[in-house]
PDB file of N, CA and C in Angstrom:
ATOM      1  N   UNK A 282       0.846  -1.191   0.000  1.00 40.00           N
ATOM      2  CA  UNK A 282       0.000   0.000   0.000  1.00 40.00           C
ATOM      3  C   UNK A 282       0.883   1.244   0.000  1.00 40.00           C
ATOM      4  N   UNK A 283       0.377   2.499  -1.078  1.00 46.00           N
ATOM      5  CA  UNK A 283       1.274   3.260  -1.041  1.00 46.00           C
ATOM      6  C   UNK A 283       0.670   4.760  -0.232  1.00 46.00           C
ATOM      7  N   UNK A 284      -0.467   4.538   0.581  1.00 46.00           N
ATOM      8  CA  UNK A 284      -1.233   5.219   1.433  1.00 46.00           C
ATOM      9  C   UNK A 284      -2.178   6.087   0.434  1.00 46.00           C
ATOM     10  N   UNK A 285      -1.777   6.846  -1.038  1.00 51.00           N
ATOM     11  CA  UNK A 285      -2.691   7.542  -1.571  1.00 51.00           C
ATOM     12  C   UNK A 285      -4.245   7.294  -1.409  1.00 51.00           C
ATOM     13  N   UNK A 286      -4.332   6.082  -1.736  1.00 64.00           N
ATOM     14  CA  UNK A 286      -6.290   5.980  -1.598  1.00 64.00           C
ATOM     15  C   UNK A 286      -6.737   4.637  -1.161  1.00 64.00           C
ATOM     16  N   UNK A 287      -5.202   3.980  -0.004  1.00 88.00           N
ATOM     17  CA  UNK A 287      -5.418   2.689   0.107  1.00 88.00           C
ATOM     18  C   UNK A 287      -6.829   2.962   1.331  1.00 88.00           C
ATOM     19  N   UNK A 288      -7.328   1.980   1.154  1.00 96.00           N
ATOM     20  CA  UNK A 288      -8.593   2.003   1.942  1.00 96.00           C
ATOM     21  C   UNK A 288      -8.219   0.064   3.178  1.00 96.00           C
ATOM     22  N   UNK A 289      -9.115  -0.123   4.292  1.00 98.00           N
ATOM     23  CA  UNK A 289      -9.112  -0.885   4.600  1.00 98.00           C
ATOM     24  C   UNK A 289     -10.293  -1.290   5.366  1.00 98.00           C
ATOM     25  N   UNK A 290     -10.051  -2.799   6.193  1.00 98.00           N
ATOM     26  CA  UNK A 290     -11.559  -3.036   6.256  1.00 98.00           C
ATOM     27  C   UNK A 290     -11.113  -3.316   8.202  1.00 98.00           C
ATOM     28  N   UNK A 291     -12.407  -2.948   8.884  1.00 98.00           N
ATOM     29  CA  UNK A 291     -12.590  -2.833  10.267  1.00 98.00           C
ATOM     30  C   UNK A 291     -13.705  -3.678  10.397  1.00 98.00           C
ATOM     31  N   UNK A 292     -13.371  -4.880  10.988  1.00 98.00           N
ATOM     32  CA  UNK A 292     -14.644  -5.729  11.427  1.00 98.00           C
ATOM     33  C   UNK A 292     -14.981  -5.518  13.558  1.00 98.00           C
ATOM     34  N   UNK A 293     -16.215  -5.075  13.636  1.00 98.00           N
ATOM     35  CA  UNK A 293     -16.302  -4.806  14.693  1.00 98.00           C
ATOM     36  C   UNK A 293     -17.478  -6.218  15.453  1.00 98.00           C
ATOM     37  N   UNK A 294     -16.113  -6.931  15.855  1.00 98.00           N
ATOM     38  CA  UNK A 294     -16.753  -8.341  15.988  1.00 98.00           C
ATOM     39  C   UNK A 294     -17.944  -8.617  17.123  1.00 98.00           C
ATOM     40  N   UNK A 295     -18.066  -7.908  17.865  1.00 98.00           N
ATOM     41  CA  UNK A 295     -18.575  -7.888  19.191  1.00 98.00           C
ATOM     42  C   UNK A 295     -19.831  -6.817  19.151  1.00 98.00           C
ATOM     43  N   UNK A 296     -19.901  -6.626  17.942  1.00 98.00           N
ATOM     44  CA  UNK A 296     -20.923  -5.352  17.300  1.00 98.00           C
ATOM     45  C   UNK A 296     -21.694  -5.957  15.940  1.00 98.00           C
ATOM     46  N   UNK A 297     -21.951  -7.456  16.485  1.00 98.00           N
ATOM     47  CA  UNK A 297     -22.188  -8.650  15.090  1.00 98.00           C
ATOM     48  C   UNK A 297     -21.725  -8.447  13.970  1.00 98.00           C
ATOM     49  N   UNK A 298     -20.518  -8.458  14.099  1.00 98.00           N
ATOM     50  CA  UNK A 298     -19.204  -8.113  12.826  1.00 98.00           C
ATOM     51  C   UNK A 298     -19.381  -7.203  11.837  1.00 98.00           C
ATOM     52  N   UNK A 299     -20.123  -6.064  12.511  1.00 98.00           N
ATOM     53  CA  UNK A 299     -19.774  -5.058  11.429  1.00 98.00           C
ATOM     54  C   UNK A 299     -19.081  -4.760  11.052  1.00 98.00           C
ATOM     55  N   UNK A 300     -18.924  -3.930   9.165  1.00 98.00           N
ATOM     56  CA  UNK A 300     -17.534  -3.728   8.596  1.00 98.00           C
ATOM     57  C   UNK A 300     -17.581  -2.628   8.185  1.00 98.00           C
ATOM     58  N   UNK A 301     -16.633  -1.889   8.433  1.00 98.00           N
ATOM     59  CA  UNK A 301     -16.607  -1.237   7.830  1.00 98.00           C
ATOM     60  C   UNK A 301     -15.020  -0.764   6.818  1.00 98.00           C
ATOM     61  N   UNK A 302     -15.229  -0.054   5.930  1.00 98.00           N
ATOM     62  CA  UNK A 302     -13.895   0.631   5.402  1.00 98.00           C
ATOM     63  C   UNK A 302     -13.701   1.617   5.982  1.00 98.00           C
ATOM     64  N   UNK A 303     -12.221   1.908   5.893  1.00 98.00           N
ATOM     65  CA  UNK A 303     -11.839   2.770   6.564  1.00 98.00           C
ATOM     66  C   UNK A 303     -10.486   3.620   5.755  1.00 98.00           C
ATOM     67  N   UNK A 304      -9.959   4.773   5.583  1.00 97.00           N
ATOM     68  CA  UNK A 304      -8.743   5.086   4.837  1.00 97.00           C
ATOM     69  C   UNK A 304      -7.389   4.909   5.809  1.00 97.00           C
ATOM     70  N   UNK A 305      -6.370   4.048   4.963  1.00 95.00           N
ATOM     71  CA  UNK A 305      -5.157   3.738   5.341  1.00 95.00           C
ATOM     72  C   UNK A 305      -4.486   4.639   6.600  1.00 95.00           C
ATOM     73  N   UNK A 306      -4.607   4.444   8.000  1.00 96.00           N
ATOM     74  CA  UNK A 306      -3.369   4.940   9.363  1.00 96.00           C
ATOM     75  C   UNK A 306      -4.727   5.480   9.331  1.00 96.00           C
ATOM     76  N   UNK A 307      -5.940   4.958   9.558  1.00 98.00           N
ATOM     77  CA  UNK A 307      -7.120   5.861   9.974  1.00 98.00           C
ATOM     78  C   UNK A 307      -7.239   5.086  12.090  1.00 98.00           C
ATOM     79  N   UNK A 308      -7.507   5.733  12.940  1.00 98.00           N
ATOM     80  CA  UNK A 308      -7.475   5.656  14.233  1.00 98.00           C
ATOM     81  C   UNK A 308      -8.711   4.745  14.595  1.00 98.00           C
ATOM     82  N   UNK A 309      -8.329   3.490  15.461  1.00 98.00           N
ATOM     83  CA  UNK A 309      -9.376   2.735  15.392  1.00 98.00           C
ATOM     84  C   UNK A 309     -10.741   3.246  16.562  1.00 98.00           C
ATOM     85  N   UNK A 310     -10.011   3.815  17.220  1.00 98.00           N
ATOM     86  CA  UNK A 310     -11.554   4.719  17.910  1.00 98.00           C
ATOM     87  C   UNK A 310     -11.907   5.838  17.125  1.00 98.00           C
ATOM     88  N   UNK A 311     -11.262   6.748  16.343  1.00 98.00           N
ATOM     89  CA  UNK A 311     -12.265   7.565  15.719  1.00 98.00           C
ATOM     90  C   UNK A 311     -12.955   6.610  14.721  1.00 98.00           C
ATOM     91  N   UNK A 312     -12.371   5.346  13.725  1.00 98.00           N
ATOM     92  CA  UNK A 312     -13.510   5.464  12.870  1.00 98.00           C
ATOM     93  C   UNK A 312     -14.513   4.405  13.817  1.00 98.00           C
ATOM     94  N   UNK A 313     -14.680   3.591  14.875  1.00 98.00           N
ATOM     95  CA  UNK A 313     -15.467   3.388  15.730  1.00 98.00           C
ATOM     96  C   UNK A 313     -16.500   4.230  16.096  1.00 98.00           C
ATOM     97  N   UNK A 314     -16.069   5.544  16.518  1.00 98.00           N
ATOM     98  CA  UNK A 314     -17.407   6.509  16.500  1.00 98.00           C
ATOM     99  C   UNK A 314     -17.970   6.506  15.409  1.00 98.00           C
ATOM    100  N   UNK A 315     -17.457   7.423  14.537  1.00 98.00           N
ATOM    101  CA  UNK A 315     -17.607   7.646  13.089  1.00 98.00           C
ATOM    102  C   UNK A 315     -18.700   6.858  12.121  1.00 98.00           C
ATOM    103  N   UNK A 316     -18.372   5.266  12.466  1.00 98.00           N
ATOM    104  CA  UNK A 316     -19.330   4.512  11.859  1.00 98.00           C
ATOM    105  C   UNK A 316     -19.652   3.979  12.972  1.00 98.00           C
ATOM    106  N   UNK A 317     -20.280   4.032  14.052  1.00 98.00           N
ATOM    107  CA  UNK A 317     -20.818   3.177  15.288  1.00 98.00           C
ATOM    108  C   UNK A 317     -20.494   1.993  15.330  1.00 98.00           C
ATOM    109  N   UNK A 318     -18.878   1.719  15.510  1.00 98.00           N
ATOM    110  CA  UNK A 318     -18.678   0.514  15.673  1.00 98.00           C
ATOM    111  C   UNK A 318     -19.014  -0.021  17.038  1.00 98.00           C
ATOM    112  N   UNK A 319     -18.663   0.838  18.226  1.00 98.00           N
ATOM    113  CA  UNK A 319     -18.900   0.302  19.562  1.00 98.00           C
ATOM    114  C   UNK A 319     -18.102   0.140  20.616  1.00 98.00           C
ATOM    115  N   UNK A 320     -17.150   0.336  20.145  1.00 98.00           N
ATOM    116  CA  UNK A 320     -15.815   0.486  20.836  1.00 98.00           C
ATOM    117  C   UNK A 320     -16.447   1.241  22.378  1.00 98.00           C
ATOM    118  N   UNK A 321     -16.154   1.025  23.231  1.00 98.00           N
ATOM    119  CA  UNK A 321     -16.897   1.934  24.374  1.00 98.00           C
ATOM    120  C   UNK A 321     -15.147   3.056  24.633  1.00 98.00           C
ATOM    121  N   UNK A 322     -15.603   3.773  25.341  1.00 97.00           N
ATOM    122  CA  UNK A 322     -14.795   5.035  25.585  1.00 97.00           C
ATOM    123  C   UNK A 322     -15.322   6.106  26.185  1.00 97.00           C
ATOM    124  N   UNK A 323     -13.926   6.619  26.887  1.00 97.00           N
ATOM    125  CA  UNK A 323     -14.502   7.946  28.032  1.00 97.00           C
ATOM    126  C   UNK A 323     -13.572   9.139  27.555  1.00 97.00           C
ATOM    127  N   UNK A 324     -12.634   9.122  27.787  1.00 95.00           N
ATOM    128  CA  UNK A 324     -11.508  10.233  27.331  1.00 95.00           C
ATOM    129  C   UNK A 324     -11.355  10.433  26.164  1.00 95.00           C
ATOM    130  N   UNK A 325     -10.949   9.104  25.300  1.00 93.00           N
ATOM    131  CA  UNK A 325     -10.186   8.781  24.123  1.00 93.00           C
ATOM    132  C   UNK A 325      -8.820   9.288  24.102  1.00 93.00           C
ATOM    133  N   UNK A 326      -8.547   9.743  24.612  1.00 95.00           N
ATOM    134  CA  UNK A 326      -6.734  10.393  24.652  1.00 95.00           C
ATOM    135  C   UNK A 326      -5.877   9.494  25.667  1.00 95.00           C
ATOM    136  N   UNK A 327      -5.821   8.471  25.867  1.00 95.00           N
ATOM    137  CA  UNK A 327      -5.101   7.480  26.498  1.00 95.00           C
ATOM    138  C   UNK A 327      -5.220   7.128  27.770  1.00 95.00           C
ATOM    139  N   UNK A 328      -6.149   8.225  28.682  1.00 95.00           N
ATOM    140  CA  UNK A 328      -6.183   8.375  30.045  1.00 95.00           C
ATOM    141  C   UNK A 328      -6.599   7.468  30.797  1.00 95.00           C
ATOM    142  N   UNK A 329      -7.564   7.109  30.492  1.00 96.00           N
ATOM    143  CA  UNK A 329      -8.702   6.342  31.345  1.00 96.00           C
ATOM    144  C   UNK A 329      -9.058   4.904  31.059  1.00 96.00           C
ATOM    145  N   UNK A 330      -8.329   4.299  30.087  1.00 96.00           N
ATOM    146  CA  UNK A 330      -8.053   2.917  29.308  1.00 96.00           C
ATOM    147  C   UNK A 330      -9.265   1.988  29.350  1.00 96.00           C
ATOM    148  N   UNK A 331     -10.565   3.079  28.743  1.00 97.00           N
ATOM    149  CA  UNK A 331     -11.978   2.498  28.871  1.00 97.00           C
ATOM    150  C   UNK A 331     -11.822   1.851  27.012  1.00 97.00           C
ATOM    151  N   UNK A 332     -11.079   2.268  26.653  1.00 98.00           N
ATOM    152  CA  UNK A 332     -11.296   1.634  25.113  1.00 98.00           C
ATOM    153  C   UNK A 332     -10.250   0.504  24.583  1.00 98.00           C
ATOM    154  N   UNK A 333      -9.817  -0.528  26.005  1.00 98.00           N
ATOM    155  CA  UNK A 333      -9.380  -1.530  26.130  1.00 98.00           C
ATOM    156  C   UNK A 333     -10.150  -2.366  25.055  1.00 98.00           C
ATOM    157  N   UNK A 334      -9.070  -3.247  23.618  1.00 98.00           N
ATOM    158  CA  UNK A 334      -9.790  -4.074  22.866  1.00 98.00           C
ATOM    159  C   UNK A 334      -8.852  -5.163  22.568  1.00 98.00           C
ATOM    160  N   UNK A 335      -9.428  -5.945  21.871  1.00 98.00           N
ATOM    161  CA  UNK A 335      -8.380  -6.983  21.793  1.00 98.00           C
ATOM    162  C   UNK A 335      -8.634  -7.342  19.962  1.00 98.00           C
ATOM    163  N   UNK A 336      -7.265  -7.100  19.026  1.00 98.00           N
ATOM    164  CA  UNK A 336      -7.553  -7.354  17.510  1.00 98.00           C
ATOM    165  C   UNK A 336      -7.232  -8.715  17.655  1.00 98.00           C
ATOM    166  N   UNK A 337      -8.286  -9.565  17.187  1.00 98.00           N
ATOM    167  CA  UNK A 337      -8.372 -10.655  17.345  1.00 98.00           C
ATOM    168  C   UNK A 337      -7.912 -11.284  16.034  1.00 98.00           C
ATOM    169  N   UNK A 338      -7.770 -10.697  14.850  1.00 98.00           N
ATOM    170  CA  UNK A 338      -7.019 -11.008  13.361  1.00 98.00           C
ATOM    171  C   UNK A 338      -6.368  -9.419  12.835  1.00 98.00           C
ATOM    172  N   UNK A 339      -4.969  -9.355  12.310  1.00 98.00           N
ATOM    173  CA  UNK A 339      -4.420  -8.536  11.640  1.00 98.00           C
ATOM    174  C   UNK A 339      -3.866  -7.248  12.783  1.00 98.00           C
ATOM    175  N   UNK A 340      -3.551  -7.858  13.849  1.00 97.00           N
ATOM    176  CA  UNK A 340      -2.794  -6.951  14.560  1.00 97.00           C
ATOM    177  C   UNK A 340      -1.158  -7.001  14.042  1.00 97.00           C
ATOM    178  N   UNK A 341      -0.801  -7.753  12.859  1.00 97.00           N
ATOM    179  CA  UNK A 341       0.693  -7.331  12.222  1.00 97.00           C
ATOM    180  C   UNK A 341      -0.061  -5.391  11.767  1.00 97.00           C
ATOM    181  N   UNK A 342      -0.943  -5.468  11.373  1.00 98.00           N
ATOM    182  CA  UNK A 342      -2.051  -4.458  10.729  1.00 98.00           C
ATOM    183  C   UNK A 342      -1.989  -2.534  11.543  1.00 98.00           C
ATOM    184  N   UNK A 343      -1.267  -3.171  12.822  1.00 98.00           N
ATOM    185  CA  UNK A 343      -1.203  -1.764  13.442  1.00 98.00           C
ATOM    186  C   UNK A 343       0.165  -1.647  13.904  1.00 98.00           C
ATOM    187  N   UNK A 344      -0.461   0.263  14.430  1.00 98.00           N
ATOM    188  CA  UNK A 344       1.117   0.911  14.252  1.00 98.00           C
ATOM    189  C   UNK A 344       1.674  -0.056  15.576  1.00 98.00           C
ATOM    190  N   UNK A 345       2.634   0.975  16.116  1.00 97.00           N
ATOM    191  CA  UNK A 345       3.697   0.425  17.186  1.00 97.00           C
ATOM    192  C   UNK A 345       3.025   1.000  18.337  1.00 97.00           C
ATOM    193  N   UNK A 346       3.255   0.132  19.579  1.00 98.00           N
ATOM    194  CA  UNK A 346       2.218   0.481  20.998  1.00 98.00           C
ATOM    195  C   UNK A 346       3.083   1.714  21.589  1.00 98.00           C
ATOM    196  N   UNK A 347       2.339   2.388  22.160  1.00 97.00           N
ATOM    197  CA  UNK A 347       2.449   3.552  22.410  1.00 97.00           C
ATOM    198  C   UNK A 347       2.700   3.633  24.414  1.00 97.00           C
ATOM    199  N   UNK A 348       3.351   4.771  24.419  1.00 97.00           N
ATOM    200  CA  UNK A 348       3.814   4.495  25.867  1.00 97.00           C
ATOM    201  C   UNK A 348       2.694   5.091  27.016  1.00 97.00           C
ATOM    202  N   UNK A 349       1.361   5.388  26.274  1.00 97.00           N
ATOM    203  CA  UNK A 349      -0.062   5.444  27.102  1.00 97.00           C
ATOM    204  C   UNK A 349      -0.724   4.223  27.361  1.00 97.00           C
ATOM    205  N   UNK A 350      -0.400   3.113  26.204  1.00 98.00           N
ATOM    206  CA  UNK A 350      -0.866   1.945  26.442  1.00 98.00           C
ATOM    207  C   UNK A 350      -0.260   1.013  27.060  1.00 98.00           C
ATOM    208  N   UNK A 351       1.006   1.908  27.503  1.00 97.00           N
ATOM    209  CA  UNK A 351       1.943   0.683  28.361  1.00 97.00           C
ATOM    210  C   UNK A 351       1.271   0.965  29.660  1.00 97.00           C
ATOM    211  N   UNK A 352       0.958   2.377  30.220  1.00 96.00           N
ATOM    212  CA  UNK A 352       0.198   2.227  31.150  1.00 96.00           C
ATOM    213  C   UNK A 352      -1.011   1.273  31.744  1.00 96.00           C
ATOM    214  N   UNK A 353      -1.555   1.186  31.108  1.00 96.00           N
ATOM    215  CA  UNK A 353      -3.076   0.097  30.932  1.00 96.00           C
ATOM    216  C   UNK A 353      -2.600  -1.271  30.754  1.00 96.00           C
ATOM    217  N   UNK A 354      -1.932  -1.433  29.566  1.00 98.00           N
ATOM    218  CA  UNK A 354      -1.326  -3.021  29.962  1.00 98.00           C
ATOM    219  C   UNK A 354      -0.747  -3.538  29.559  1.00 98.00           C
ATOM    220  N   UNK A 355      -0.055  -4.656  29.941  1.00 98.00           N
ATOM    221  CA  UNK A 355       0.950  -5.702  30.158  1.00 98.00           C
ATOM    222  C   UNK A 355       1.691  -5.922  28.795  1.00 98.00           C
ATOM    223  N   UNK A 356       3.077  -6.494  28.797  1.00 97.00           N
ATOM    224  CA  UNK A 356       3.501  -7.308  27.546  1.00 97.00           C
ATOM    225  C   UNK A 356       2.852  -8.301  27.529  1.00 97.00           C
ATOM    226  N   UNK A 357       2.082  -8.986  28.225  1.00 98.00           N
ATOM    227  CA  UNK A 357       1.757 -10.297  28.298  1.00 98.00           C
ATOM    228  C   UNK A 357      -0.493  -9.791  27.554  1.00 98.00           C
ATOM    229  N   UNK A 358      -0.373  -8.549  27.857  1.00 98.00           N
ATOM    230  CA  UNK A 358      -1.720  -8.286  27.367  1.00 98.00           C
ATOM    231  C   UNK A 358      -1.080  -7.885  25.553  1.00 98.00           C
ATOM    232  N   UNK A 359      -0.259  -6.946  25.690  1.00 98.00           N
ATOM    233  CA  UNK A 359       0.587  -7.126  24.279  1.00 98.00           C
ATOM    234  C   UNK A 359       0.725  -8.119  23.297  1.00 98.00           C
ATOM    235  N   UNK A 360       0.805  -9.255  23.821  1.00 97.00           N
ATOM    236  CA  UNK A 360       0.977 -10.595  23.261  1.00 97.00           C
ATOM    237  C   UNK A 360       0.009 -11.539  22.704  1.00 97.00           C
ATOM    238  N   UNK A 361      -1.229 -10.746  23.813  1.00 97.00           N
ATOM    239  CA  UNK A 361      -2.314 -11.651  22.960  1.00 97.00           C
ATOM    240  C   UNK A 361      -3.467 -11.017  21.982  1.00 97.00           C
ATOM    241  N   UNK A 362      -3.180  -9.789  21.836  1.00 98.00           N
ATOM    242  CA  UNK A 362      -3.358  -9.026  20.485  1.00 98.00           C
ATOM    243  C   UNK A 362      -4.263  -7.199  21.478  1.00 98.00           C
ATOM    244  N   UNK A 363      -3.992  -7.659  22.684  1.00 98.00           N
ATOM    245  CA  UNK A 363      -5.055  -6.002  23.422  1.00 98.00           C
ATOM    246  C   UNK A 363      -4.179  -5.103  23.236  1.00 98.00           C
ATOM    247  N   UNK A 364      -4.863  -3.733  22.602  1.00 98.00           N
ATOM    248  CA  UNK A 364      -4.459  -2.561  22.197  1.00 98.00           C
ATOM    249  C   UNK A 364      -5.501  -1.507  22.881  1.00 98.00           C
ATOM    250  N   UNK A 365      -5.184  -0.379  22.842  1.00 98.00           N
ATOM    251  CA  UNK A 365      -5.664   0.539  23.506  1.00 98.00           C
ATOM    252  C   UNK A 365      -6.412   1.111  22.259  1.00 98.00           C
ATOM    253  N   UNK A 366      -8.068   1.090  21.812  1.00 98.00           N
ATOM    254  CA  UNK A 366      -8.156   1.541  20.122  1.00 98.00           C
ATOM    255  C   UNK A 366      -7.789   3.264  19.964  1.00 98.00           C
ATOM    256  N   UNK A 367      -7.930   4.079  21.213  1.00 98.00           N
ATOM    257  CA  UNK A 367      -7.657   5.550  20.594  1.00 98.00           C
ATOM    258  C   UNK A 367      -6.430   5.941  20.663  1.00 98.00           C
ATOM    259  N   UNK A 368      -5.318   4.746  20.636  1.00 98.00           N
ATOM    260  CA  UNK A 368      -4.000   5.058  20.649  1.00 98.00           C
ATOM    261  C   UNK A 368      -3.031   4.518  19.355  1.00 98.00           C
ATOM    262  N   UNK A 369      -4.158   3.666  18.817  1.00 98.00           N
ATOM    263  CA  UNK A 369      -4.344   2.425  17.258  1.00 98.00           C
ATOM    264  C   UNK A 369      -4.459   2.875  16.098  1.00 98.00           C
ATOM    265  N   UNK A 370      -3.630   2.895  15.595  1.00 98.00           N
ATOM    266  CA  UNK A 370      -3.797   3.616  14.204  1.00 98.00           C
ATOM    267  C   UNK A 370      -3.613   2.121  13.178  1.00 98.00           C
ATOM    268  N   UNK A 371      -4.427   1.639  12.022  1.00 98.00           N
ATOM    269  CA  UNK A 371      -4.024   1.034  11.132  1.00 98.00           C
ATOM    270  C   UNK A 371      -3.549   1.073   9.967  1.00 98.00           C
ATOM    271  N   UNK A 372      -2.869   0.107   9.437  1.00 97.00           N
ATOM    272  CA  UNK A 372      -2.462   0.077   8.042  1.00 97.00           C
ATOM    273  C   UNK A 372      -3.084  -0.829   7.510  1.00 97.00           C
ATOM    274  N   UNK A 373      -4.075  -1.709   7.711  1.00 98.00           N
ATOM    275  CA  UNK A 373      -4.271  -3.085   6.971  1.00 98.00           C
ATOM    276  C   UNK A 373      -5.503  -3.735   7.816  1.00 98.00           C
ATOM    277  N   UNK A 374      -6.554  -4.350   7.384  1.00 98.00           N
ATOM    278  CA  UNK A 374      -8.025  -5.128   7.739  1.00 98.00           C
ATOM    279  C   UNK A 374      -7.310  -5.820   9.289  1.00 98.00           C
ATOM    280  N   UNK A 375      -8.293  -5.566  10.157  1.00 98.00           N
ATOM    281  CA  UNK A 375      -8.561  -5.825  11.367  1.00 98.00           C
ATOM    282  C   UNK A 375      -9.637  -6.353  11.746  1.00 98.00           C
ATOM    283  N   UNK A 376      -9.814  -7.294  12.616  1.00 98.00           N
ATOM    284  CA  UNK A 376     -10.729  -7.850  13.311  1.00 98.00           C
ATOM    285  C   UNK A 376     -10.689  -7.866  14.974  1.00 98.00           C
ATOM    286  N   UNK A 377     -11.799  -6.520  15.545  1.00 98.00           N
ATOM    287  CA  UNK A 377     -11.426  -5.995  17.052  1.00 98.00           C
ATOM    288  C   UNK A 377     -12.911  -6.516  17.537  1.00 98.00           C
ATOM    289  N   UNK A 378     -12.708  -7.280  19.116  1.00 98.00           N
ATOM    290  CA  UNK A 378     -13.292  -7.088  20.240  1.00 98.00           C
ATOM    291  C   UNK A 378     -12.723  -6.895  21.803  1.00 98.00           C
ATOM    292  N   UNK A 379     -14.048  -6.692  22.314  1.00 98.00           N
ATOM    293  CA  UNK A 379     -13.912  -6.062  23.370  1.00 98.00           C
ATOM    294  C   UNK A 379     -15.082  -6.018  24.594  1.00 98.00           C
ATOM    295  N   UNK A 380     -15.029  -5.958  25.645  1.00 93.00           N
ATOM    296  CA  UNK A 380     -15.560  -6.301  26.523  1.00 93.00           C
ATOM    297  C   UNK A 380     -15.636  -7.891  27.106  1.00 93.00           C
ATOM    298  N   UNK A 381     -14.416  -8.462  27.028  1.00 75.00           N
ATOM    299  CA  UNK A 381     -14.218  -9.557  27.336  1.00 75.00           C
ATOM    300  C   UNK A 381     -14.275  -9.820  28.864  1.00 75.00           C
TER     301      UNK A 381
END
């Protein structure tokens, strides 16, 4: 992808897999609002780590974790795909839940 008009796809699994597209390094809690994916959230700016999710396919798909989400959690939460979504930016189709 060379970012000009790459587009990608957001399945919001826990929201009976809605999909949506989304444009390439687009933020997985804004387009969550945006298209009512469901993502729950209070701050959105890293604070309050209410938009705890877990990409359950294509987390190669996002950027690099951020040192707000090290706050909230673990390498070992790292490992099994939980990201913080308003700290998530993608490059590539994702499959996110949450409220586990």
């Amino acid at each position: 992808m060379d970012g000009t008009d790459a587009t990608l796809t957001i399945t919001f699994v826990t929201n009976g897999n809605k999909e949506v597209t989304a444009p390439a390094d687009s933020n997985l809690l804004r387009m969550s609002i945006r298209e009512k994916g469901g993502i729950p959230f209070k701050c959105g700016g890293g604070l309050c780590g209410t938009c705890r999710c877990r990409i359950t396919e294509g987390v190669e798909n996002t950027d690099k974790i951020k040192p707000k989400e090290r706050k909230h959690l673990s390498e070992d939460d790292f490992a099994q795909g939980y990201r913080m979504a308003c700290q998530t930016f993608l490059t590539g189709d994702v499959k996110v839940v949450w409220g586990e």
